[in-house]
C-alpha cells in the first residue's frame, strides 16, 4: 500500500496480509470492508480474536484444540474409546467428523515428522499418544496422516513404536477418489487402487 | 463448523467467514492460524481493527479515506489541483497511484449510480464534487469509473452536470489491454480499440 493511504488502514491491511493465503490486494480489500462495518461488529471481531487465543488449549486426552480440560469428543460416552484415529491437525478431526461415519476417538499430533523442516518426533504429541495407550483399553490405532512423504514416515514411525504393544495398527486406504476419473489419476494412486482392490 | 469444535474457535471462524470472498473452510484455516500466533500479535491485530474503524474518515476535499482532515494527496502542493480524476472507490485511487504517472488529484464517489441496487446520485459524493468545482480553478475532470453499465451511466450523469461549467470533461480510453491477445478480446473491447485507434 502506498504512502497516500491512511496509517491505520495500512496497519490493518498488513495484519490481514500476514494471514496464510492472503496477498496484499485481498488484504486491502478486507481492510476496506472492515471499516465499512459497524463499531459493534468491529468490537465483536476484536473480542473474538482475543477470546479464541485466551480460552483455547489442548485437550488433555486427545490434544485437539478445545476450551475445556477434556474436549467434547473425548468426553462423549457414546463413542468407542478403544479406537484411536491419529491425525496431523485439528482440521483433520473436522474432516472426519463431517463424514458422520467415524465413532471412535482421535489423537492430534500437531504436525508431521519432517527432518527437512526441522520437525523431530519429540516436537509432536507422540509421547502423549503412547501414554494414552499404555493406560490400556485400546484395541486399534488408525494412522490417518496424509499420503505424503512426511505423512507416511510419521505413520511408519508411530506404527513401529506401537508394535510391541499388541494393538492393531491400521492405515487409511488409498485409491481412486470417489467421483474421480481413472484417466486422470496419477500412477501411484492407480497402482495403490489396483493393489488394494477388493472383491465385489 | 461442527459441534465438537470449541466455541471461541467457532465464533472466530464465523467472523472470518463474514469477510467478502472467504468461505467456511478458509475461515476455519484462518482461525486455527490466528490462535497459533503470539498473544502480542493477536492484541495488535485486535487493536488495528478498532483503530482503523475509529480513526478513518473522509477527506474533506476529495472524500477519500484518511486519518486526517485533508488527505496527503489533497495536501500535496506539488500535485496539479486543477485536474480531478473521479473514481468509484478508494481502491481505484491506489490503482492510479501505483502507475506513478498521474499527478493530479482525485474525487472518490464511494459507489456508482445503480437504480437496480437502489443507489441514486444523491447517495454518492457528487454534491461534494460540484461544490469543489464551483470554487473554481478546475481545468479538467477525468471520469475514471469502470467501463460497465453503472460506470458509464455515472460518468455520463456527472458529465452532463458539468457541461454548463465550461470545464474539459474526459473519459479514460478503452481498448485492448497491454499484453493482451487480440484473438481473445471481446467484441466491444475490439470495437472500442478500433474506433479509438491513433496514428502511429
Short mmCIF file of C-alpha atoms in Angstrom, two decimals:
data_model
loop_
_atom_site.label_atom_id
_atom_site.label_comp_id
_atom_site.label_asym_id
_atom_site.label_seq_id
_atom_site.Cartn_x
_atom_site.Cartn_y
_atom_site.Cartn_z
CA UNK A 1 0.00 0.00 0.00
CA UNK A 2 1.36 3.39 -0.98
CA UNK A 3 2.10 6.37 1.21
CA UNK A 4 -1.15 8.13 0.34
CA UNK A 5 -3.12 5.63 2.40
CA UNK A 6 -4.02 6.43 5.98
CA UNK A 7 -1.75 4.74 8.53
CA UNK A 8 -4.45 2.84 10.49
CA UNK A 9 -5.62 1.34 7.19
CA UNK A 10 -2.08 0.36 6.23
CA UNK A 11 -1.55 -1.29 9.63
CA UNK A 12 -4.82 -3.23 9.36
CA UNK A 13 -4.00 -4.26 5.78
CA UNK A 14 -0.63 -5.57 6.87
CA UNK A 15 -2.29 -7.65 9.58
CA UNK A 16 -4.62 -9.23 7.04
CA UNK A 17 -1.71 -9.77 4.62
CA UNK A 18 0.09 -11.82 7.28
CA UNK A 19 -2.70 -14.42 7.19
CA UNK A 20 -1.87 -17.54 5.15
CA UNK A 21 -3.05 -17.37 1.55
CA UNK A 22 -3.95 -13.69 1.69
CA UNK A 23 -1.96 -11.33 -0.54
CA UNK A 24 -1.70 -7.54 -0.38
CA UNK A 25 -4.62 -6.91 -2.75
CA UNK A 26 -7.02 -9.14 -0.86
CA UNK A 27 -5.75 -7.72 2.44
CA UNK A 28 -6.50 -4.19 1.21
CA UNK A 29 -9.99 -5.27 0.16
CA UNK A 30 -10.62 -6.86 3.57
CA UNK A 31 -9.35 -3.76 5.42
CA UNK A 32 -11.67 -1.50 3.40
CA UNK A 33 -14.52 -3.91 4.07
CA UNK A 34 -13.89 -3.92 7.82
CA UNK A 35 -14.01 -0.15 8.21
CA UNK A 36 -17.34 -0.15 6.39
CA UNK A 37 -18.82 -2.31 9.18
CA UNK A 38 -20.42 -1.04 12.38
CA UNK A 39 -18.47 -0.30 15.57
CA UNK A 40 -20.26 -3.23 17.26
CA UNK A 41 -19.14 -5.66 14.59
CA UNK A 42 -15.53 -4.46 14.81
CA UNK A 43 -15.54 -4.80 18.60
CA UNK A 44 -17.02 -8.26 18.44
CA UNK A 45 -14.38 -9.37 15.88
CA UNK A 46 -11.58 -7.95 18.05
CA UNK A 47 -13.04 -9.65 21.14
CA UNK A 48 -13.39 -12.96 19.28
CA UNK A 49 -9.70 -12.84 18.35
CA UNK A 50 -8.62 -12.27 21.94
CA UNK A 51 -11.09 -14.81 23.38
CA UNK A 52 -10.02 -17.56 20.99
CA UNK A 53 -6.36 -17.06 21.86
CA UNK A 54 -7.04 -16.86 25.59
CA UNK A 55 -9.50 -19.71 26.02
CA UNK A 56 -8.28 -22.33 23.56
CA UNK A 57 -5.92 -25.05 24.83
CA UNK A 58 -5.07 -28.68 24.12
CA UNK A 59 -7.47 -31.39 25.29
CA UNK A 60 -5.55 -33.24 28.00
CA UNK A 61 -6.54 -36.53 26.36
CA UNK A 62 -6.52 -36.25 22.54
CA UNK A 63 -4.55 -32.95 22.25
CA UNK A 64 -7.19 -31.43 19.96
CA UNK A 65 -7.93 -27.72 20.46
CA UNK A 66 -10.71 -27.07 22.95
CA UNK A 67 -11.86 -24.56 25.55
CA UNK A 68 -12.26 -27.24 28.24
CA UNK A 69 -9.97 -29.62 30.12
CA UNK A 70 -11.38 -32.57 28.14
CA UNK A 71 -12.82 -31.98 24.63
CA UNK A 72 -16.44 -32.93 23.83
CA UNK A 73 -15.34 -35.95 21.75
CA UNK A 74 -13.14 -37.46 24.48
CA UNK A 75 -15.89 -36.65 26.99
CA UNK A 76 -18.58 -38.47 24.97
CA UNK A 77 -19.52 -41.86 26.46
CA UNK A 78 -21.31 -42.96 23.30
CA UNK A 79 -18.04 -43.00 21.33
CA UNK A 80 -15.72 -46.01 21.12
CA UNK A 81 -12.74 -45.05 23.23
CA UNK A 82 -10.78 -48.15 22.25
CA UNK A 83 -10.31 -46.96 18.65
CA UNK A 84 -7.94 -44.00 18.21
CA UNK A 85 -7.61 -42.21 14.87
CA UNK A 86 -4.21 -40.45 14.73
CA UNK A 87 -4.25 -37.26 12.63
CA UNK A 88 -1.88 -34.43 11.78
CA UNK A 89 -4.03 -31.49 12.89
CA UNK A 90 -7.39 -30.28 14.24
CA UNK A 91 -8.67 -29.68 10.68
CA UNK A 92 -8.40 -33.43 10.04
CA UNK A 93 -10.66 -34.08 13.03
CA UNK A 94 -13.22 -31.71 11.48
CA UNK A 95 -12.91 -33.57 8.16
CA UNK A 96 -13.60 -36.97 9.75
CA UNK A 97 -16.44 -35.57 11.87
CA UNK A 98 -18.08 -34.23 8.71
CA UNK A 99 -18.32 -37.79 7.32
CA UNK A 100 -20.59 -38.70 10.28
CA UNK A 101 -19.21 -42.24 9.89
CA UNK A 102 -16.46 -42.41 12.50
CA UNK A 103 -17.42 -43.20 16.05
CA UNK A 104 -14.01 -43.67 17.67
CA UNK A 105 -11.83 -41.01 19.25
CA UNK A 106 -8.84 -39.06 17.91
CA UNK A 107 -5.27 -38.16 18.70
CA UNK A 108 -3.92 -34.94 17.21
CA UNK A 109 -0.15 -34.92 16.55
CA UNK A 110 0.03 -31.18 15.68
CA UNK A 111 2.45 -31.79 12.84
CA UNK A 112 4.30 -34.49 10.95
CA UNK A 113 7.88 -35.70 11.28
CA UNK A 114 9.92 -33.73 8.76
CA UNK A 115 13.68 -33.54 9.33
CA UNK A 116 13.99 -31.10 6.38
CA UNK A 117 11.72 -28.61 8.18
CA UNK A 118 13.41 -29.43 11.49
CA UNK A 119 10.35 -31.19 12.94
CA UNK A 120 11.52 -34.16 15.00
CA UNK A 121 9.27 -36.79 16.68
CA UNK A 122 9.66 -35.23 20.14
CA UNK A 123 8.02 -31.99 18.91
CA UNK A 124 4.82 -33.87 18.10
CA UNK A 125 2.25 -35.21 20.57
CA UNK A 126 3.58 -38.77 20.20
CA UNK A 127 4.61 -39.09 23.85
CA UNK A 128 1.02 -38.27 24.84
CA UNK A 129 -0.29 -40.92 22.43
CA UNK A 130 1.97 -43.61 23.94
CA UNK A 131 0.99 -42.63 27.50
CA UNK A 132 -2.65 -42.87 26.48
CA UNK A 133 -2.21 -46.33 25.00
CA UNK A 134 -0.14 -47.56 27.94
CA UNK A 135 -3.15 -46.90 30.18
CA UNK A 136 -4.72 -49.86 28.32
CA UNK A 137 -8.15 -50.45 26.79
CA UNK A 138 -7.04 -49.52 23.26
CA UNK A 139 -7.89 -52.05 20.55
CA UNK A 140 -6.97 -50.26 17.35
CA UNK A 141 -4.92 -47.26 16.27
CA UNK A 142 -5.76 -45.91 12.80
CA UNK A 143 -2.90 -43.98 11.22
CA UNK A 144 -4.76 -41.26 9.32
CA UNK A 145 -1.93 -38.96 8.26
CA UNK A 146 -1.79 -37.70 4.68
CA UNK A 147 -0.41 -39.95 1.93
CA UNK A 148 2.72 -37.78 1.59
CA UNK A 149 6.36 -38.48 2.36
CA UNK A 150 6.03 -36.88 5.80
CA UNK A 151 2.62 -38.45 6.47
CA UNK A 152 3.83 -41.92 5.54
CA UNK A 153 7.05 -41.53 7.52
CA UNK A 154 5.17 -40.38 10.62
CA UNK A 155 2.70 -43.26 10.29
CA UNK A 156 5.57 -45.75 9.93
CA UNK A 157 7.45 -44.26 12.88
CA UNK A 158 4.46 -44.49 15.22
CA UNK A 159 3.47 -47.96 13.94
CA UNK A 160 6.96 -49.21 14.83
CA UNK A 161 6.67 -47.74 18.35
CA UNK A 162 3.32 -49.46 18.82
CA UNK A 163 4.46 -52.87 17.54
CA UNK A 164 5.49 -54.33 20.94
CA UNK A 165 2.18 -53.19 22.46
CA UNK A 166 -0.04 -55.83 20.82
CA UNK A 167 -2.51 -53.38 19.27
CA UNK A 168 -3.98 -53.47 15.77
CA UNK A 169 -2.40 -50.59 13.84
CA UNK A 170 -4.14 -49.74 10.55
CA UNK A 171 -3.59 -47.19 7.80
CA UNK A 172 -6.27 -45.38 5.76
CA UNK A 173 -6.97 -46.95 2.37
CA UNK A 174 -5.58 -45.09 -0.64
CA UNK A 175 -7.04 -45.41 -4.10
CA UNK A 176 -9.17 -43.58 -6.63
CA UNK A 177 -11.15 -40.70 -5.16
CA UNK A 178 -14.89 -41.28 -5.41
CA UNK A 179 -16.22 -39.48 -8.49
CA UNK A 180 -12.69 -39.26 -9.89
CA UNK A 181 -11.82 -40.21 -13.44
CA UNK A 182 -9.43 -43.13 -13.91
CA UNK A 183 -7.78 -41.50 -16.91
CA UNK A 184 -6.66 -38.52 -14.83
CA UNK A 185 -5.40 -40.44 -11.79
CA UNK A 186 -1.65 -40.34 -11.19
CA UNK A 187 0.34 -43.57 -11.47
CA UNK A 188 0.91 -44.05 -7.74
CA UNK A 189 -2.78 -43.64 -6.90
CA UNK A 190 -3.73 -46.02 -9.69
CA UNK A 191 -1.19 -48.56 -8.52
CA UNK A 192 -2.45 -48.34 -4.92
CA UNK A 193 -6.01 -48.62 -6.14
CA UNK A 194 -5.15 -51.77 -8.12
CA UNK A 195 -3.05 -53.26 -5.34
CA UNK A 196 -5.71 -52.72 -2.67
CA UNK A 197 -8.60 -53.91 -4.84
CA UNK A 198 -11.43 -55.68 -3.01
CA UNK A 199 -13.79 -58.44 -4.01
CA UNK A 200 -17.21 -57.38 -5.24
CA UNK B 1 -18.01 -25.97 11.92
CA UNK B 2 -19.33 -28.92 13.83
CA UNK B 3 -20.28 -29.15 17.48
CA UNK B 4 -17.03 -30.75 18.51
CA UNK B 5 -15.18 -27.50 17.94
CA UNK B 6 -14.57 -25.16 20.84
CA UNK B 7 -16.98 -22.23 20.95
CA UNK B 8 -14.37 -19.41 20.85
CA UNK B 9 -12.94 -21.01 17.70
CA UNK B 10 -16.38 -21.27 16.12
CA UNK B 11 -17.09 -17.60 16.90
CA UNK B 12 -13.76 -16.50 15.41
CA UNK B 13 -14.31 -18.69 12.35
CA UNK B 14 -17.71 -17.13 11.79
CA UNK B 15 -16.17 -13.65 11.94
CA UNK B 16 -13.64 -14.58 9.27
CA UNK B 17 -16.35 -16.23 7.16
CA UNK B 18 -18.27 -12.94 7.10
CA UNK B 19 -15.41 -11.29 5.18
CA UNK B 20 -16.02 -10.99 1.44
CA UNK B 21 -14.58 -13.87 -0.59
CA UNK B 22 -13.81 -16.03 2.45
CA UNK B 23 -15.72 -19.30 2.77
CA UNK B 24 -16.12 -21.53 5.82
CA UNK B 25 -13.08 -23.70 5.04
CA UNK B 26 -10.74 -20.75 4.62
CA UNK B 27 -12.25 -19.09 7.69
CA UNK B 28 -11.55 -22.23 9.73
CA UNK B 29 -7.96 -22.26 8.45
CA UNK B 30 -7.51 -18.58 9.37
CA UNK B 31 -8.97 -19.10 12.86
CA UNK B 32 -6.60 -22.01 13.50
CA UNK B 33 -3.74 -19.89 12.21
CA UNK B 34 -4.60 -16.96 14.49
CA UNK B 35 -4.62 -19.00 17.69
CA UNK B 36 -1.18 -20.32 16.77
CA UNK B 37 0.19 -16.75 16.90
CA UNK B 38 1.54 -14.99 19.98
CA UNK B 39 -0.61 -13.01 22.40
CA UNK B 40 1.15 -9.81 21.27
CA UNK B 41 0.27 -10.44 17.64
CA UNK B 42 -3.38 -11.13 18.49
CA UNK B 43 -3.62 -7.96 20.57
CA UNK B 44 -2.03 -5.87 17.86
CA UNK B 45 -4.47 -7.27 15.24
CA UNK B 46 -7.45 -6.55 17.52
CA UNK B 47 -6.13 -3.03 18.20
CA UNK B 48 -5.56 -2.41 14.48
CA UNK B 49 -9.19 -3.31 13.75
CA UNK B 50 -10.51 -0.88 16.35
CA UNK B 51 -8.05 1.89 15.42
CA UNK B 52 -8.88 1.70 11.72
CA UNK B 53 -12.60 1.97 12.42
CA UNK B 54 -12.14 4.81 14.92
CA UNK B 55 -9.61 6.98 13.11
CA UNK B 56 -10.56 6.66 9.46
CA UNK B 57 -12.83 9.32 7.95
CA UNK B 58 -13.47 11.01 4.61
CA UNK B 59 -11.01 13.65 3.38
CA UNK B 60 -12.99 16.91 3.47
CA UNK B 61 -11.77 17.69 -0.05
CA UNK B 62 -11.60 14.51 -2.20
CA UNK B 63 -13.69 12.21 0.09
CA UNK B 64 -11.01 9.50 0.03
CA UNK B 65 -10.47 7.59 3.29
CA UNK B 66 -7.86 9.18 5.54
CA UNK B 67 -6.98 9.68 9.18
CA UNK B 68 -6.60 13.46 8.78
CA UNK B 69 -8.87 16.38 7.93
CA UNK B 70 -7.23 16.68 4.49
CA UNK B 71 -5.62 13.60 2.89
CA UNK B 72 -1.92 13.61 1.90
CA UNK B 73 -2.76 13.85 -1.82
CA UNK B 74 -5.04 16.91 -1.46
CA UNK B 75 -2.47 18.40 0.90
CA UNK B 76 0.41 17.98 -1.56
CA UNK B 77 1.43 21.28 -3.23
CA UNK B 78 3.43 19.50 -5.93
CA UNK B 79 0.29 17.95 -7.41
CA UNK B 80 -1.88 19.63 -10.06
CA UNK B 81 -5.01 20.64 -8.20
CA UNK B 82 -6.77 21.76 -11.39
CA UNK B 83 -7.10 18.19 -12.71
CA UNK B 84 -9.57 15.96 -10.86
CA UNK B 85 -9.78 12.24 -11.52
CA UNK B 86 -13.25 10.97 -10.48
CA UNK B 87 -13.23 7.34 -9.28
CA UNK B 88 -15.68 4.89 -7.76
CA UNK B 89 -13.73 3.96 -4.62
CA UNK B 90 -10.52 4.29 -2.59
CA UNK B 91 -9.05 1.17 -4.24
CA UNK B 92 -9.12 2.99 -7.59
CA UNK B 93 -7.01 5.78 -6.08
CA UNK B 94 -4.48 3.14 -5.02
CA UNK B 95 -4.51 1.68 -8.54
CA UNK B 96 -3.78 5.06 -10.17
CA UNK B 97 -1.11 5.89 -7.58
CA UNK B 98 0.64 2.61 -8.38
CA UNK B 99 1.11 3.73 -12.00
CA UNK B 100 3.26 6.66 -10.73
CA UNK B 101 2.05 8.55 -13.82
CA UNK B 102 -0.82 10.65 -12.54
CA UNK B 103 -0.02 13.95 -10.88
CA UNK B 104 -3.48 15.45 -10.48
CA UNK B 105 -5.88 15.00 -7.57
CA UNK B 106 -8.87 12.67 -7.08
CA UNK B 107 -12.52 12.67 -6.16
CA UNK B 108 -13.93 9.48 -4.65
CA UNK B 109 -17.65 8.89 -5.30
CA UNK B 110 -17.96 5.88 -2.94
CA UNK B 111 -20.18 3.99 -5.34
CA UNK B 112 -21.80 4.16 -8.76
CA UNK B 113 -25.32 5.12 -9.77
CA UNK B 114 -27.32 1.89 -9.93
CA UNK B 115 -31.12 2.14 -9.68
CA UNK B 116 -31.36 -1.68 -9.62
CA UNK B 117 -29.31 -1.78 -6.40
CA UNK B 118 -31.13 1.28 -5.09
CA UNK B 119 -28.09 3.57 -5.38
CA UNK B 120 -29.23 7.03 -6.51
CA UNK B 121 -26.98 10.00 -7.36
CA UNK B 122 -27.62 11.75 -4.03
CA UNK B 123 -26.08 8.80 -2.14
CA UNK B 124 -22.74 9.37 -3.88
CA UNK B 125 -20.27 12.17 -3.21
CA UNK B 126 -21.41 14.08 -6.33
CA UNK B 127 -22.61 17.15 -4.40
CA UNK B 128 -19.14 17.45 -2.88
CA UNK B 129 -17.58 17.25 -6.36
CA UNK B 130 -19.80 20.05 -7.68
CA UNK B 131 -19.05 22.25 -4.65
CA UNK B 132 -15.36 21.65 -5.19
CA UNK B 133 -15.55 22.65 -8.87
CA UNK B 134 -17.71 25.69 -8.15
CA UNK B 135 -14.89 27.08 -6.05
CA UNK B 136 -13.07 27.49 -9.39
CA UNK B 137 -9.54 26.70 -10.57
CA UNK B 138 -10.51 23.34 -12.10
CA UNK B 139 -9.38 22.82 -15.71
CA UNK B 140 -10.20 19.19 -16.34
CA UNK B 141 -12.33 16.43 -14.82
CA UNK B 142 -11.34 12.88 -15.83
CA UNK B 143 -14.20 10.39 -15.50
CA UNK B 144 -12.35 7.24 -14.42
CA UNK B 145 -15.23 4.95 -13.48
CA UNK B 146 -15.22 1.33 -14.71
CA UNK B 147 -16.35 0.56 -18.30
CA UNK B 148 -19.53 -1.11 -17.02
CA UNK B 149 -23.19 -0.13 -17.36
CA UNK B 150 -23.12 1.59 -13.94
CA UNK B 151 -19.70 3.14 -14.52
CA UNK B 152 -20.69 4.56 -17.90
CA UNK B 153 -24.05 5.81 -16.59
CA UNK B 154 -22.39 7.56 -13.64
CA UNK B 155 -19.77 9.15 -15.92
CA UNK B 156 -22.49 10.36 -18.30
CA UNK B 157 -24.61 11.73 -15.44
CA UNK B 158 -21.74 13.74 -13.96
CA UNK B 159 -20.53 14.89 -17.39
CA UNK B 160 -23.99 16.32 -18.07
CA UNK B 161 -23.99 18.17 -14.73
CA UNK B 162 -20.58 19.67 -15.55
CA UNK B 163 -21.49 20.73 -19.09
CA UNK B 164 -22.64 24.31 -18.22
CA UNK B 165 -19.47 24.87 -16.14
CA UNK B 166 -17.03 25.26 -19.04
CA UNK B 167 -14.61 22.55 -17.92
CA UNK B 168 -12.95 19.88 -20.03
CA UNK B 169 -14.55 16.56 -19.10
CA UNK B 170 -12.69 13.48 -20.34
CA UNK B 171 -13.18 9.72 -20.09
CA UNK B 172 -10.50 7.03 -19.75
CA UNK B 173 -9.53 5.36 -23.05
CA UNK B 174 -10.84 1.85 -23.57
CA UNK B 175 -9.17 -0.67 -25.86
CA UNK B 176 -7.00 -3.74 -25.85
CA UNK B 177 -5.22 -4.35 -22.55
CA UNK B 178 -1.44 -4.13 -22.91
CA UNK B 179 -0.05 -7.64 -23.30
CA UNK B 180 -3.50 -8.93 -24.22
CA UNK B 181 -4.15 -11.17 -27.22
CA UNK B 182 -6.40 -9.78 -29.95
CA UNK B 183 -7.97 -13.17 -30.60
CA UNK B 184 -9.31 -13.37 -27.03
CA UNK B 185 -10.63 -9.80 -26.80
CA UNK B 186 -14.40 -9.45 -26.60
CA UNK B 187 -16.24 -7.72 -29.44
CA UNK B 188 -16.97 -4.49 -27.56
CA UNK B 189 -13.36 -4.04 -26.49
CA UNK B 190 -12.17 -4.77 -30.02
CA UNK B 191 -14.66 -2.30 -31.46
CA UNK B 192 -13.59 0.39 -28.98
CA UNK B 193 -9.97 -0.33 -29.74
CA UNK B 194 -10.60 0.02 -33.49
CA UNK B 195 -12.79 3.10 -33.10
CA UNK B 196 -10.29 4.92 -30.88
CA UNK B 197 -7.26 3.97 -32.98
CA UNK B 198 -4.46 6.53 -33.08
CA UNK B 199 -1.94 7.48 -35.76
CA UNK B 200 1.50 5.90 -35.45
#
